[in-house]
mmCIF file of N, CA, C and O in Angstrom:
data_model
loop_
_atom_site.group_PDB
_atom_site.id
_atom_site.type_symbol
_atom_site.label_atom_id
_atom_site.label_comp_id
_atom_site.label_asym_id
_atom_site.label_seq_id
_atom_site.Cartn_x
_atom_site.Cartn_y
_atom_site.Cartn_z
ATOM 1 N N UNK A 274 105.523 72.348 85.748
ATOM 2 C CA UNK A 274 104.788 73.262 84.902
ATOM 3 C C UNK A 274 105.713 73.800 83.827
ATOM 4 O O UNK A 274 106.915 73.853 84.085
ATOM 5 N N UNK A 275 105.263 74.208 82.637
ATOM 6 C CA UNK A 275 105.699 74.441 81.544
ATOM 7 C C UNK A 275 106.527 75.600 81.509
ATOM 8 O O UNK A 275 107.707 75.567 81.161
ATOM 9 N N UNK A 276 105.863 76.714 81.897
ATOM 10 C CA UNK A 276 106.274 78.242 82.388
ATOM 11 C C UNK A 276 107.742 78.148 83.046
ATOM 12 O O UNK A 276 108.889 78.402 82.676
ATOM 13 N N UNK A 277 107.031 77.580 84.381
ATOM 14 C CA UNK A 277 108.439 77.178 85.324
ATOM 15 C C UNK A 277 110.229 76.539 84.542
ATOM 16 O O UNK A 277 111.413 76.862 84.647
ATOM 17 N N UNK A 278 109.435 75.532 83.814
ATOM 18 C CA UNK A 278 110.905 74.873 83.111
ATOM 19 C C UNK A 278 111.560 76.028 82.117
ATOM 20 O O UNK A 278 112.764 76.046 81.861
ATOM 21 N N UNK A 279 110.569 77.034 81.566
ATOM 22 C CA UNK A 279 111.389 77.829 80.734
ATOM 23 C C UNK A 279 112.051 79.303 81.409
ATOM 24 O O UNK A 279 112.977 79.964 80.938
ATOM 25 N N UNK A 280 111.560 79.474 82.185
ATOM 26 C CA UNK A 280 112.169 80.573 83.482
ATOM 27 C C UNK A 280 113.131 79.852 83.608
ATOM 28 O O UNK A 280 114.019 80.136 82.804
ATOM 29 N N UNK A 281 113.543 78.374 84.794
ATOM 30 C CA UNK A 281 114.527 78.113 84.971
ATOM 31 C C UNK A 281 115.784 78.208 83.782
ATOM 32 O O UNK A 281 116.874 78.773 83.874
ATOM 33 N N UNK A 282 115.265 77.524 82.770
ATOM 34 C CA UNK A 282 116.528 77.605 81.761
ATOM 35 C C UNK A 282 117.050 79.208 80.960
ATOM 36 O O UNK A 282 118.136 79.433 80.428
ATOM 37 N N UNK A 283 116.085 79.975 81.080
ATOM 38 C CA UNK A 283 116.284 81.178 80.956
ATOM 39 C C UNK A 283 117.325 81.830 81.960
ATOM 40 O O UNK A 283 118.355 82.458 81.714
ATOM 41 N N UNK A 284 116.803 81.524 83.030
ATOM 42 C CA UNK A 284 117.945 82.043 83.554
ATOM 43 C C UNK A 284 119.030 81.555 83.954
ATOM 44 O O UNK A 284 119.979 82.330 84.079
ATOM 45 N N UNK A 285 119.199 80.212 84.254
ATOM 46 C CA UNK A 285 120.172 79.370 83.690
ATOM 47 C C UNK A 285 121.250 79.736 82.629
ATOM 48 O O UNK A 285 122.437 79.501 82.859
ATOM 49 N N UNK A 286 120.866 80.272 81.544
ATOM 50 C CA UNK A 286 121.739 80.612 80.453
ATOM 51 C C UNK A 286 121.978 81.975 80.611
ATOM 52 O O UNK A 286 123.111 82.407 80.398
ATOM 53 N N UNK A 287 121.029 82.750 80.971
ATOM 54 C CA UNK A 287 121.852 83.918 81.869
ATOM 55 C C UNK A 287 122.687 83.941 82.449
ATOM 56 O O UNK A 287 123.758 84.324 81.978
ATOM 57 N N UNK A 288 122.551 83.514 83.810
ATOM 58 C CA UNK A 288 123.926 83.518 84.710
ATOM 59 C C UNK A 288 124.568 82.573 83.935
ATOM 60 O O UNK A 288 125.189 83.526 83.464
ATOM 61 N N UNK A 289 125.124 81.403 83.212
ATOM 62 C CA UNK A 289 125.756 81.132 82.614
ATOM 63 C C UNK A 289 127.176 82.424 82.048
ATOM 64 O O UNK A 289 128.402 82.506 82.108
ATOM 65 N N UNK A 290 126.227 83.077 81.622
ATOM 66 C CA UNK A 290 126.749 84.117 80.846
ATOM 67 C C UNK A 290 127.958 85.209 81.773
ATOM 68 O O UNK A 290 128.958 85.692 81.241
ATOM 69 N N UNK A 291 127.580 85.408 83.156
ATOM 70 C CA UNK A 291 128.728 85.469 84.255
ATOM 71 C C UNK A 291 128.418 87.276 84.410
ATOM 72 O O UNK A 291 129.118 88.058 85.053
ATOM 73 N N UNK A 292 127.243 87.592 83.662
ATOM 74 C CA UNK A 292 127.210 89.260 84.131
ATOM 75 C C UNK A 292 125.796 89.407 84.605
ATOM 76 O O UNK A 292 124.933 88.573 84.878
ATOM 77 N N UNK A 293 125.816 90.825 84.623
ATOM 78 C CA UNK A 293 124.182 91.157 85.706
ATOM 79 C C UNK A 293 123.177 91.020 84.669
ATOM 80 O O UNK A 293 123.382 90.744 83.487
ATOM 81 N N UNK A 294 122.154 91.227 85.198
ATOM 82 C CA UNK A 294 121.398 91.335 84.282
ATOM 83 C C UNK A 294 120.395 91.764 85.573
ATOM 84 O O UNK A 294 120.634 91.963 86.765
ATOM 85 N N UNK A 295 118.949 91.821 84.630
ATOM 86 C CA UNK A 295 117.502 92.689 85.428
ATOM 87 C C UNK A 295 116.624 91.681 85.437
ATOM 88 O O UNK A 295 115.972 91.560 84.400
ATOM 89 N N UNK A 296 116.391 90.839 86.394
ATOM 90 C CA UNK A 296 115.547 89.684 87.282
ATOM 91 C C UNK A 296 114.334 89.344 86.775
ATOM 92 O O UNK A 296 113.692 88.352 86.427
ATOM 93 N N UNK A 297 114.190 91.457 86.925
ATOM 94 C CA UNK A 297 112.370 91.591 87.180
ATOM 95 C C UNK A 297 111.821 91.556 85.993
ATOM 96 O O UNK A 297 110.596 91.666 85.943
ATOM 97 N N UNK A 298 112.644 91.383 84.654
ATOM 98 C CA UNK A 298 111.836 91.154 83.433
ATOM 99 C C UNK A 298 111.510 89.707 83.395
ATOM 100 O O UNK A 298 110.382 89.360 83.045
ATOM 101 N N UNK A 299 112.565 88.690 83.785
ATOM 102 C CA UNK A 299 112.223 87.483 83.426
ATOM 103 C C UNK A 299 110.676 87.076 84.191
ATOM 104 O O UNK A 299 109.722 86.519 83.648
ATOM 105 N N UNK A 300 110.765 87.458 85.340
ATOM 106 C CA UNK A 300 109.923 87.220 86.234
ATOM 107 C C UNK A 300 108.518 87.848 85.809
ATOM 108 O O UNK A 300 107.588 87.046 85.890
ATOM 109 N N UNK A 301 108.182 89.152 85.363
ATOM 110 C CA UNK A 301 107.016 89.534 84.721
ATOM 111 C C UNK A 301 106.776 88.908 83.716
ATOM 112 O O UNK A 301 105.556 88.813 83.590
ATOM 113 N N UNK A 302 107.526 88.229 82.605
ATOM 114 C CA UNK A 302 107.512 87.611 81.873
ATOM 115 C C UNK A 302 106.812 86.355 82.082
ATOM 116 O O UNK A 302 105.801 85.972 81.492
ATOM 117 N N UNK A 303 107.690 85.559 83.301
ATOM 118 C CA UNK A 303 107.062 84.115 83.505
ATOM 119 C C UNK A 303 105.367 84.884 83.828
ATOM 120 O O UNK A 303 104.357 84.911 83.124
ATOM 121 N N UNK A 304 105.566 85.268 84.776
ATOM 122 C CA UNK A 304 104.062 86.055 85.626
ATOM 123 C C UNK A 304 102.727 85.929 84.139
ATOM 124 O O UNK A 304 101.956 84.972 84.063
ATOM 125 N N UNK A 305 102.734 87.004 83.197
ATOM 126 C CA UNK A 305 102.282 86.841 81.921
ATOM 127 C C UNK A 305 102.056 85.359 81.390
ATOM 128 O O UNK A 305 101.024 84.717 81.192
ATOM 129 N N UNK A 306 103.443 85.043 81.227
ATOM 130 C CA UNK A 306 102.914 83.285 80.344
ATOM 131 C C UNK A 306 102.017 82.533 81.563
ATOM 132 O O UNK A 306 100.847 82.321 81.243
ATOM 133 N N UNK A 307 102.273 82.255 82.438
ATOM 134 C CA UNK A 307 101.525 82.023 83.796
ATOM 135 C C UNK A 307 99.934 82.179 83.516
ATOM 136 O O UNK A 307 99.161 81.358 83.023
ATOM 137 N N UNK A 308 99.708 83.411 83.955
ATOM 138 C CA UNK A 308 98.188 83.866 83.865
ATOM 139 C C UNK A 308 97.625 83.654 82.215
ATOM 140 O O UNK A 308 96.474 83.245 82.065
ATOM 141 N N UNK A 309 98.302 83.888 81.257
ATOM 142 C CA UNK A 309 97.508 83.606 79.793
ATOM 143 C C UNK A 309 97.459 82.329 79.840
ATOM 144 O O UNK A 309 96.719 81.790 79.017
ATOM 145 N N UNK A 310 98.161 81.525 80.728
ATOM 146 C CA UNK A 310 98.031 80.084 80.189
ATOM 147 C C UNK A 310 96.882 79.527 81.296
ATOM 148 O O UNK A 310 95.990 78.797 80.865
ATOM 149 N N UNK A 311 96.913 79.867 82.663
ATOM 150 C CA UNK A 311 95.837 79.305 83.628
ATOM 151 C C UNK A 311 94.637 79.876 84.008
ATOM 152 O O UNK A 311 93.619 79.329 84.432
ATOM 153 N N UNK A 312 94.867 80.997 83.812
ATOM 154 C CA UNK A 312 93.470 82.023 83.749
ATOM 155 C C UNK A 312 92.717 82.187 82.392
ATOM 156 O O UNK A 312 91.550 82.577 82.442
ATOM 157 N N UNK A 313 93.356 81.891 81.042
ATOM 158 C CA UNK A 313 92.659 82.201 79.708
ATOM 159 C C UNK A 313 92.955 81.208 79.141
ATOM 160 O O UNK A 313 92.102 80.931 78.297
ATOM 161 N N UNK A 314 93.958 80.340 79.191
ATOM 162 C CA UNK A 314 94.111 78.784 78.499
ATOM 163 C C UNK A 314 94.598 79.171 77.106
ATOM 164 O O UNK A 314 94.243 78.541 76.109
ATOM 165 N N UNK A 315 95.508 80.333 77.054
ATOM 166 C CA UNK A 315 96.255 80.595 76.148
ATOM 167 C C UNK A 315 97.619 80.438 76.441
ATOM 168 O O UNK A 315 98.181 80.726 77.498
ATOM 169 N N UNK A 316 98.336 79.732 74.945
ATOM 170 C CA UNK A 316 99.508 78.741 75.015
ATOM 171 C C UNK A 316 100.421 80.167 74.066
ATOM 172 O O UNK A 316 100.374 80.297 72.843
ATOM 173 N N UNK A 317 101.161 81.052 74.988
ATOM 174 C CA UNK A 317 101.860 82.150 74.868
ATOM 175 C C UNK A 317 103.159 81.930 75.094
ATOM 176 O O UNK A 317 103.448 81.165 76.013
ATOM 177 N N UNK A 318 104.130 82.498 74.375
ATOM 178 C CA UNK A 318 105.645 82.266 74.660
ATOM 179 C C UNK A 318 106.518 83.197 75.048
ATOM 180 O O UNK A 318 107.733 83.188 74.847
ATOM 181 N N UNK A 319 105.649 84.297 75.812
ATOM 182 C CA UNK A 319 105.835 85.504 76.508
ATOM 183 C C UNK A 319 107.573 85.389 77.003
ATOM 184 O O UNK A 319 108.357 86.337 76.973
ATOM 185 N N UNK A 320 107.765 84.566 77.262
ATOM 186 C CA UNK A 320 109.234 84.553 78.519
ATOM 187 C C UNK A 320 110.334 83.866 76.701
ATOM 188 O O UNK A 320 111.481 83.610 77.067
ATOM 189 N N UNK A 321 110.212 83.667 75.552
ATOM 190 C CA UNK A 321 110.955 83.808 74.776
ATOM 191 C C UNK A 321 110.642 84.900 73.529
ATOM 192 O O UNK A 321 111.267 84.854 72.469
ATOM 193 N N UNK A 322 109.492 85.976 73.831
ATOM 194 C CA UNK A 322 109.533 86.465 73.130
ATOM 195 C C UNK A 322 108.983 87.393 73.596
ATOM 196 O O UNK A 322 107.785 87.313 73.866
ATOM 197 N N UNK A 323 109.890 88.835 73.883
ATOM 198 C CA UNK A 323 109.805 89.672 74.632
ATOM 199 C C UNK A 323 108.569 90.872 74.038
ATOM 200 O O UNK A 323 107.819 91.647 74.631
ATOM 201 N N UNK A 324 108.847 90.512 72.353
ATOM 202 C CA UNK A 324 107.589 91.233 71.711
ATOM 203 C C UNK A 324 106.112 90.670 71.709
ATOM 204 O O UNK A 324 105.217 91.101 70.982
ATOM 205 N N UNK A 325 106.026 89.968 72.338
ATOM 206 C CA UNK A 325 104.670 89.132 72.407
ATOM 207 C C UNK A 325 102.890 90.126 72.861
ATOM 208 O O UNK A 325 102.550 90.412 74.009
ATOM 209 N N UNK A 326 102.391 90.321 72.072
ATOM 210 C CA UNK A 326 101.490 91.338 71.506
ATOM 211 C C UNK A 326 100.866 91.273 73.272
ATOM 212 O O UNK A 326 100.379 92.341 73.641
ATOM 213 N N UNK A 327 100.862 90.619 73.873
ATOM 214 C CA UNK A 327 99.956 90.795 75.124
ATOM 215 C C UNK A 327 100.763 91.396 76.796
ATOM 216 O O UNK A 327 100.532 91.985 77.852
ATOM 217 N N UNK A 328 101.832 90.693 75.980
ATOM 218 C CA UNK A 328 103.459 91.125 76.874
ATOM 219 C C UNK A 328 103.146 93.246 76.834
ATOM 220 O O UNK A 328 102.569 93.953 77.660
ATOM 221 N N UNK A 329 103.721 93.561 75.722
ATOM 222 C CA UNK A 329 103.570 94.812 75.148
ATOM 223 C C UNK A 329 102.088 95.493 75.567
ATOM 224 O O UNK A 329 101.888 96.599 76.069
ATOM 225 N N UNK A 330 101.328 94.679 75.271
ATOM 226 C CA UNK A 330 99.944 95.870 75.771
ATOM 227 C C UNK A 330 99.821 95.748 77.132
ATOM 228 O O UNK A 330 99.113 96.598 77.671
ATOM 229 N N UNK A 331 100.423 94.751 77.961
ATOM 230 C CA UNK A 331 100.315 94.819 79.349
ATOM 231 C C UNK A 331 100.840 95.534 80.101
ATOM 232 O O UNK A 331 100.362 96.014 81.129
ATOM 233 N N UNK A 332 102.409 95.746 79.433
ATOM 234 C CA UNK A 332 103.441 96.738 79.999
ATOM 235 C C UNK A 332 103.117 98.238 80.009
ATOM 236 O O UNK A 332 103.544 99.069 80.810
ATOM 237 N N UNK A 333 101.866 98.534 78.453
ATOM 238 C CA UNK A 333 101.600 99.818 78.330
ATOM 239 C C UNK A 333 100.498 99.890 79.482
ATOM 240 O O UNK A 333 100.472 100.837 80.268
ATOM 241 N N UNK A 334 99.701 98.962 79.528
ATOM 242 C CA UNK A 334 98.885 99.660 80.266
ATOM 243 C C UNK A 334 98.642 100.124 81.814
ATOM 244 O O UNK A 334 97.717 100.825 82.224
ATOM 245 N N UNK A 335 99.768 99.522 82.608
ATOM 246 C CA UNK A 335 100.501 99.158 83.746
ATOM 247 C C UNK A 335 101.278 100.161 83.755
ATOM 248 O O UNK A 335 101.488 100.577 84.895
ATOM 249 N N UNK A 336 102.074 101.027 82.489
ATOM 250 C CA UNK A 336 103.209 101.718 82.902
ATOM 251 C C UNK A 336 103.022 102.557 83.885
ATOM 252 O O UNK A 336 101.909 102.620 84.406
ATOM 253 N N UNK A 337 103.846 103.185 84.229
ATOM 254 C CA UNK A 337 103.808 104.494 85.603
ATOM 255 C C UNK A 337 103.768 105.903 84.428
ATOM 256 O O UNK A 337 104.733 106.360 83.814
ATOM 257 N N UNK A 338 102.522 106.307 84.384
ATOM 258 C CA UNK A 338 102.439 106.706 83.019
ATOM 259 C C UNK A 338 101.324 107.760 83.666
ATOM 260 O O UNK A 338 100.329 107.665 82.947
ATOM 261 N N UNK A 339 101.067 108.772 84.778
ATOM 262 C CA UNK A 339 100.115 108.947 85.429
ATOM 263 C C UNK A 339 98.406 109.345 84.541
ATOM 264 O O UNK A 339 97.305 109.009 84.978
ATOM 265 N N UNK A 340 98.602 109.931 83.569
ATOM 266 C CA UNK A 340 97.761 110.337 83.013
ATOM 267 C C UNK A 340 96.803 108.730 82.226
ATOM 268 O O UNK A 340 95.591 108.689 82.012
ATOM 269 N N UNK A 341 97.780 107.633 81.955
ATOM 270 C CA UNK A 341 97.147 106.668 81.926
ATOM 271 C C UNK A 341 96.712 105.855 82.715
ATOM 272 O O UNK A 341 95.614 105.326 82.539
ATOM 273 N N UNK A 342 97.377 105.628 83.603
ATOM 274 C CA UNK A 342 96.286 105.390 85.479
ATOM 275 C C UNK A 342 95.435 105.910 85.482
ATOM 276 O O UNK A 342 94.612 104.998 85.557
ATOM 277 N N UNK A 343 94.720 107.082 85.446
ATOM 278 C CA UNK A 343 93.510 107.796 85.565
ATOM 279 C C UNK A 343 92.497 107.746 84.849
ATOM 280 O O UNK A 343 91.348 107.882 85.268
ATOM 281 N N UNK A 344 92.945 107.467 83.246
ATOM 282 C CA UNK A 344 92.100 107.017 82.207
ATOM 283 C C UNK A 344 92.073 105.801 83.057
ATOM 284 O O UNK A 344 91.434 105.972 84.095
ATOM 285 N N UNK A 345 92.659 104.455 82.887
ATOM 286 C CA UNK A 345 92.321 103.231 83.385
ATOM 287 C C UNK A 345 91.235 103.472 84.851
ATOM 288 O O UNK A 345 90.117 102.958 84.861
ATOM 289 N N UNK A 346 91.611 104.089 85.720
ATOM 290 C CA UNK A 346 90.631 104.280 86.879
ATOM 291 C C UNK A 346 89.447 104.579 86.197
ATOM 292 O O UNK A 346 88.523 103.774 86.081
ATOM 293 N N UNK A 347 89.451 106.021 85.621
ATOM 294 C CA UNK A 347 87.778 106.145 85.038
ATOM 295 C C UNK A 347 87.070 105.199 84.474
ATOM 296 O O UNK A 347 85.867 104.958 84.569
ATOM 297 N N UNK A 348 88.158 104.520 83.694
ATOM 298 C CA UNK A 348 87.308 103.477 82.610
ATOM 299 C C UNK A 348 86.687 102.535 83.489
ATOM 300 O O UNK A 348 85.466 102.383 83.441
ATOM 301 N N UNK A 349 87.603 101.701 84.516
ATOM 302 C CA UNK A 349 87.334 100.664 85.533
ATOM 303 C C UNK A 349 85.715 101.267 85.996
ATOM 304 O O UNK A 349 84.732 100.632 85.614
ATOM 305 N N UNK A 350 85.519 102.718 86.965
ATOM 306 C CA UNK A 350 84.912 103.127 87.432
ATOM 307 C C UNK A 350 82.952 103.735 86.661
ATOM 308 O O UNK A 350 81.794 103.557 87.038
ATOM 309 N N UNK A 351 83.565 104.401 85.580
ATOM 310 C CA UNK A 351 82.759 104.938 84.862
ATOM 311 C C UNK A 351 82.740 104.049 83.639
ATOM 312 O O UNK A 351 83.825 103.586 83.287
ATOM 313 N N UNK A 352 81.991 103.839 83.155
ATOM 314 C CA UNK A 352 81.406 102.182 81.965
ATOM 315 C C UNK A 352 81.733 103.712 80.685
ATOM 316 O O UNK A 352 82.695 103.579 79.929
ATOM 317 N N UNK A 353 80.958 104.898 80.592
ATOM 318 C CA UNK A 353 81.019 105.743 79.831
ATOM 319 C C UNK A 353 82.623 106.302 79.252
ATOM 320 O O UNK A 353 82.741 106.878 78.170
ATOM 321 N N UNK A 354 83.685 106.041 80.092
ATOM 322 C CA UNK A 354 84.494 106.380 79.588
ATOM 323 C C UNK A 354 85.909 105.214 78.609
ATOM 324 O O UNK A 354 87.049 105.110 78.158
ATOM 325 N N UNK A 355 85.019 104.815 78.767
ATOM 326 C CA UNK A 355 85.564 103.115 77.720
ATOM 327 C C UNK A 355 85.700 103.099 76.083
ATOM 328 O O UNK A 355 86.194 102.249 75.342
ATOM 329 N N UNK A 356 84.911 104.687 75.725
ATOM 330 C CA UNK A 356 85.488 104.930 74.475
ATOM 331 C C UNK A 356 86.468 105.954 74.496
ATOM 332 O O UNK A 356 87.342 106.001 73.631
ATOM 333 N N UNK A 357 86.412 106.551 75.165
ATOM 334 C CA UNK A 357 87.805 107.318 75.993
ATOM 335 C C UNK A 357 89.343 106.423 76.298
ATOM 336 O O UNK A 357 90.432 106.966 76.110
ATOM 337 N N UNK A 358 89.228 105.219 76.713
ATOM 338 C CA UNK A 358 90.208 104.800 76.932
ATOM 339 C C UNK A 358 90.594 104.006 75.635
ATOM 340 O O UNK A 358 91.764 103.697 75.410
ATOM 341 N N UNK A 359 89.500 103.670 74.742
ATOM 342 C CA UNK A 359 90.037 102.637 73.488
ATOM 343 C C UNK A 359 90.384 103.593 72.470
ATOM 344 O O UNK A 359 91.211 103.101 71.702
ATOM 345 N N UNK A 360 90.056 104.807 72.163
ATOM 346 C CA UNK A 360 90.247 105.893 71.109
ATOM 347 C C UNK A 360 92.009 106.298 71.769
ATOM 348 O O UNK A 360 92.899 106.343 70.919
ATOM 349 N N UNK A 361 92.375 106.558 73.207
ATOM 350 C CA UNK A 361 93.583 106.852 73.720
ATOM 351 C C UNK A 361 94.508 105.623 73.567
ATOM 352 O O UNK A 361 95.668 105.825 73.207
ATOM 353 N N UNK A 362 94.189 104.674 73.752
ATOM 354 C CA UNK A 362 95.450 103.373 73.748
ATOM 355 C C UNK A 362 94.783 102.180 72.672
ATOM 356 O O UNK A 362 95.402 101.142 72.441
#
């Protein structure tokens, strides 16, 4: 798989590099190109481009951000508060 070969070499040239680094981005990253590509059949380059418009709105809307969890719950829950959540984010 496509995803897969660019994770590996990603991090490949990471550890190459001989210092630490943070795992869990590459990995949300692949995760993202993953699902846009097998769930929506969108051809995304999420894992080389960290600004990638779907990357970014995913991270916002996911953050540990409590007041935006709750909007997201209502919205999920209540259909009415869906202009509530698109006027906020």
């Amino acid at each position: 798989h496509r995803s897969m070969s660019i994770l590996m070499k990603n991090l490949e040239d990471q550890c190459s590099q001989g210092t630490t680094f943070d795992i869990c981005q590459y990995f949300k990253r692949f995760t993202m190109d993953t699902i846009c590509s097998c769930g929506f059949g969108l051809d995304r380059d999420m894992q080389n481009d960290p600004n990638d418009r779907y990357l970014v709105y995913s991270q916002r809307i996911f953050a540990r951000d409590n007041l935006r969890q709750a909007l997201l719950v209502l919205t999920l829950v209540l259909s009415e508060w869906k202009s509530v959540w698109n006027a906020a984010f």
